[in-house]
Amino acid sequence: MSKMNTEAMKRLEKKRKSKKNEPVGLWSEVVYRLTRNRAAIFGLCVIIILTVFALFPQLFAQYGYDDQDYSRTFIAPCAEYPMGTDNLGRDIFSRVVYGTRISLSVGVLCMVCSLIVGGTLGSIAAVYGGATDNIIMRICDIFMSIPSTLLAISICAALGNGMVNLIIAITIALVPSFSRTVRASMLTVKDQEYIEAARAIGASKTRMILRHMIPNAIGPIIVAATLNVAGSITAAAALSFIGLGVQPPTPEWGCMLSTAKQYITSLDKWYIVAFPGIMIMLTVFALNLFGDGLRDAFDPRSRS
């Protein structure tokens, strides 16, 4: 009997300790749940490494991204050239490292611009409702009826090549989905008690949006933003691959694939195509892992 009491006391003590370690507050719980997700942490580590590459490429790249030497063309991966050299004698590793800055910049800028425009439209639609909501959402429905990649291709073809036009095209393609995401998040908090209290004391709609609604609806928006960075990088690579995005010799990963596509069936020159493609795959994979981890951390239905 005493032995059973001792075991019960141990279980009770363990439960008390676990309760002491439980996080308090929404953001503490999100961080706590995120750190327990190994896949999300792996994705975050990869994102941090890529960000360091993007910020300080000169620390890792031995050569410039467009340094040509025709005496060293088609060198297979070795100690001096970890990813080999291309048909112009350029170091592929250096180009991949510098390309990290281009690809991540395009992805982040497209996400930020689409979040600003789409977030504004979605917030206005959720708060004002009625005819305003109907007009904004029907316009978004029209744009969403067109596949986003096809819409981006059409805009790029109309505006012309270049990084600025590429960002504009992808931003316009992403705005409708962001608008719907922000609107849905806002509607979940629109009728909460603290919003009613703010409305009762005469708070303006702008103040309610910025001070009360957005901070409490930010979770799904952060998740959507993270996942859309991956989508933007993929879209930018696709547009550059078909010649509508970043142009050579800028070392954007999709542009590198486009210039190397003639060697895609060459067994002895596989590295020219493989490494830019691997970088796109790894970056998108890491962003998706981290985005899925954020979704699980913010999802109240998965909380114990």
Tab-separated table of C-alpha atoms in Angstrom, residues 111-267:
chain	number	residue	atom	x	y	z
A	111	MET	CA	5.394	38.650	-49.967
A	112	VAL	CA	5.725	42.050	-48.255
A	113	CYS	CA	4.160	43.996	-51.134
A	114	SER	CA	1.286	41.552	-51.550
A	115	LEU	CA	0.745	41.490	-47.779
A	116	ILE	CA	0.539	45.280	-47.609
A	117	VAL	CA	-1.882	45.583	-50.534
A	118	GLY	CA	-3.859	42.421	-49.826
A	119	GLY	CA	-3.888	43.046	-46.077
A	120	THR	CA	-5.272	46.538	-46.585
A	121	LEU	CA	-8.007	45.336	-48.932
A	122	GLY	CA	-8.906	42.387	-46.704
A	123	SER	CA	-9.062	44.563	-43.589
A	124	ILE	CA	-11.302	47.124	-45.282
A	125	ALA	CA	-13.604	44.372	-46.576
A	126	ALA	CA	-13.902	42.743	-43.137
A	127	VAL	CA	-14.470	45.940	-41.151
A	128	TYR	CA	-16.798	47.861	-43.466
A	129	GLY	CA	-18.690	44.852	-44.863
A	130	GLY	CA	-21.769	45.311	-47.028
A	131	ALA	CA	-21.234	46.676	-50.535
A	132	THR	CA	-17.549	47.396	-49.866
A	133	ASP	CA	-16.930	43.793	-48.910
A	134	ASN	CA	-18.833	42.509	-51.951
A	135	ILE	CA	-16.975	44.734	-54.416
A	136	ILE	CA	-13.505	43.886	-53.073
A	137	MET	CA	-14.181	40.144	-52.816
A	138	ARG	CA	-15.767	39.907	-56.284
A	139	ILE	CA	-12.731	41.620	-57.804
A	140	CYS	CA	-10.498	39.147	-55.934
A	141	ASP	CA	-12.659	36.284	-57.220
A	142	ILE	CA	-12.124	37.481	-60.790
A	143	PHE	CA	-8.346	37.488	-60.331
A	144	MET	CA	-8.401	34.142	-58.503
A	145	SER	CA	-10.301	32.553	-61.403
A	146	ILE	CA	-7.085	32.941	-63.412
A	147	PRO	CA	-4.214	30.580	-62.406
A	148	SER	CA	-1.652	32.668	-60.529
A	149	THR	CA	1.290	31.510	-62.657
A	150	LEU	CA	-0.584	32.296	-65.877
A	151	LEU	CA	-1.562	35.696	-64.506
A	152	ALA	CA	2.065	36.438	-63.588
A	153	ILE	CA	3.238	35.326	-67.049
A	154	SER	CA	0.689	37.623	-68.700
A	155	ILE	CA	1.712	40.613	-66.591
A	156	CYS	CA	5.429	39.977	-67.190
A	157	ALA	CA	4.817	39.645	-70.923
A	158	ALA	CA	2.982	42.986	-70.889
A	159	LEU	CA	5.449	44.876	-68.679
A	160	GLY	CA	8.666	43.332	-69.990
A	161	ASN	CA	11.622	41.543	-68.438
A	162	GLY	CA	13.497	42.574	-65.303
A	163	MET	CA	13.420	42.060	-61.566
A	164	VAL	CA	11.111	45.010	-60.829
A	165	ASN	CA	8.497	43.840	-63.327
A	166	LEU	CA	8.864	40.299	-61.991
A	167	ILE	CA	8.092	41.478	-58.442
A	168	ILE	CA	5.096	43.493	-59.669
A	169	ALA	CA	3.696	40.510	-61.575
A	170	ILE	CA	4.022	38.047	-58.686
A	171	THR	CA	2.660	40.614	-56.208
A	172	ILE	CA	-0.482	41.159	-58.277
A	173	ALA	CA	-0.940	37.380	-58.560
A	174	LEU	CA	-0.656	36.956	-54.753
A	175	VAL	CA	-2.829	39.894	-53.629
A	176	PRO	CA	-6.238	38.122	-53.994
A	177	SER	CA	-5.253	35.141	-51.821
A	178	PHE	CA	-3.772	37.437	-49.170
A	179	SER	CA	-6.924	39.567	-49.196
A	180	ARG	CA	-9.112	36.545	-48.516
A	181	THR	CA	-6.787	35.248	-45.798
A	182	VAL	CA	-6.678	38.591	-43.982
A	183	ARG	CA	-10.443	39.067	-44.364
A	184	ALA	CA	-11.154	35.629	-42.906
A	185	SER	CA	-8.798	36.261	-39.978
A	186	MET	CA	-10.371	39.641	-39.304
A	187	LEU	CA	-13.900	38.238	-39.348
A	188	THR	CA	-12.975	35.747	-36.618
A	189	VAL	CA	-12.154	38.590	-34.217
A	190	LYS	CA	-14.586	41.215	-35.475
A	191	ASP	CA	-17.373	40.273	-33.061
A	192	GLN	CA	-15.204	39.644	-29.999
A	193	GLU	CA	-15.944	41.465	-26.758
A	194	TYR	CA	-12.860	43.690	-26.847
A	195	ILE	CA	-13.823	44.912	-30.340
A	196	GLU	CA	-17.319	45.725	-29.089
A	197	ALA	CA	-15.774	47.559	-26.141
A	198	ALA	CA	-13.481	49.566	-28.439
A	199	ARG	CA	-16.459	50.420	-30.638
A	200	ALA	CA	-18.516	51.449	-27.586
A	201	ILE	CA	-15.924	53.958	-26.393
A	202	GLY	CA	-15.826	55.565	-29.826
A	203	ALA	CA	-12.632	54.114	-31.300
A	204	SER	CA	-12.268	54.794	-35.008
A	205	LYS	CA	-12.287	51.907	-37.468
A	206	THR	CA	-8.668	52.600	-38.366
A	207	ARG	CA	-7.677	52.326	-34.703
A	208	MET	CA	-9.695	49.132	-34.275
A	209	ILE	CA	-7.956	47.580	-37.277
A	210	LEU	CA	-4.408	48.580	-36.302
A	211	ARG	CA	-4.572	48.275	-32.508
A	212	HIS	CA	-7.037	45.474	-31.871
A	213	MET	CA	-7.934	43.357	-34.896
A	214	ILE	CA	-4.607	42.843	-36.681
A	215	PRO	CA	-2.615	41.911	-33.520
A	216	ASN	CA	-5.235	39.298	-32.586
A	217	ALA	CA	-5.594	37.911	-36.121
A	218	ILE	CA	-1.897	37.858	-36.951
A	219	GLY	CA	-1.356	34.097	-36.581
A	220	PRO	CA	-2.896	32.845	-39.852
A	221	ILE	CA	-1.460	35.870	-41.653
A	222	ILE	CA	2.096	34.997	-40.550
A	223	VAL	CA	1.608	31.414	-41.691
A	224	ALA	CA	0.276	32.520	-45.089
A	225	ALA	CA	3.147	34.984	-45.491
A	226	THR	CA	5.768	32.314	-44.774
A	227	LEU	CA	4.256	29.863	-47.237
A	228	ASN	CA	3.865	32.562	-49.891
A	229	VAL	CA	7.589	33.335	-49.760
A	230	ALA	CA	8.154	29.787	-51.003
A	231	GLY	CA	5.500	30.246	-53.682
A	232	SER	CA	7.069	33.535	-54.781
A	233	ILE	CA	10.517	31.955	-55.124
A	234	THR	CA	9.063	29.128	-57.215
A	235	ALA	CA	7.093	31.549	-59.402
A	236	ALA	CA	10.143	33.785	-59.882
A	237	ALA	CA	12.262	30.784	-60.879
A	238	ALA	CA	9.587	29.607	-63.319
A	239	LEU	CA	9.259	33.025	-64.958
A	240	SER	CA	13.035	33.438	-65.196
A	241	PHE	CA	13.326	29.941	-66.666
A	242	ILE	CA	11.068	30.847	-69.584
A	243	GLY	CA	12.844	34.187	-70.098
A	244	LEU	CA	10.268	36.551	-68.572
A	245	GLY	CA	11.992	37.302	-65.273
A	246	VAL	CA	15.563	38.018	-64.245
A	247	GLN	CA	17.929	38.070	-67.202
A	248	PRO	CA	21.509	36.735	-67.522
A	249	PRO	CA	24.134	37.165	-66.196
A	250	THR	CA	22.260	37.843	-62.922
A	251	PRO	CA	22.608	34.617	-60.912
A	252	GLU	CA	18.964	33.989	-60.068
A	253	TRP	CA	18.409	30.249	-59.653
A	254	GLY	CA	15.674	29.992	-62.295
A	255	CYS	CA	17.775	32.023	-64.703
A	256	MET	CA	20.725	29.686	-64.050
A	257	LEU	CA	18.501	26.705	-64.875
A	258	SER	CA	17.404	28.414	-68.077
A	259	THR	CA	20.963	28.979	-69.304
A	260	ALA	CA	21.903	25.392	-68.376
A	261	LYS	CA	18.846	23.607	-69.812
A	262	GLN	CA	20.799	22.544	-72.914
A	263	TYR	CA	22.885	20.275	-70.669
A	264	ILE	CA	19.953	18.643	-68.889
A	265	THR	CA	20.431	15.361	-70.801
A	266	SER	CA	24.243	15.410	-70.573
A	267	LEU	CA	25.400	12.861	-68.013
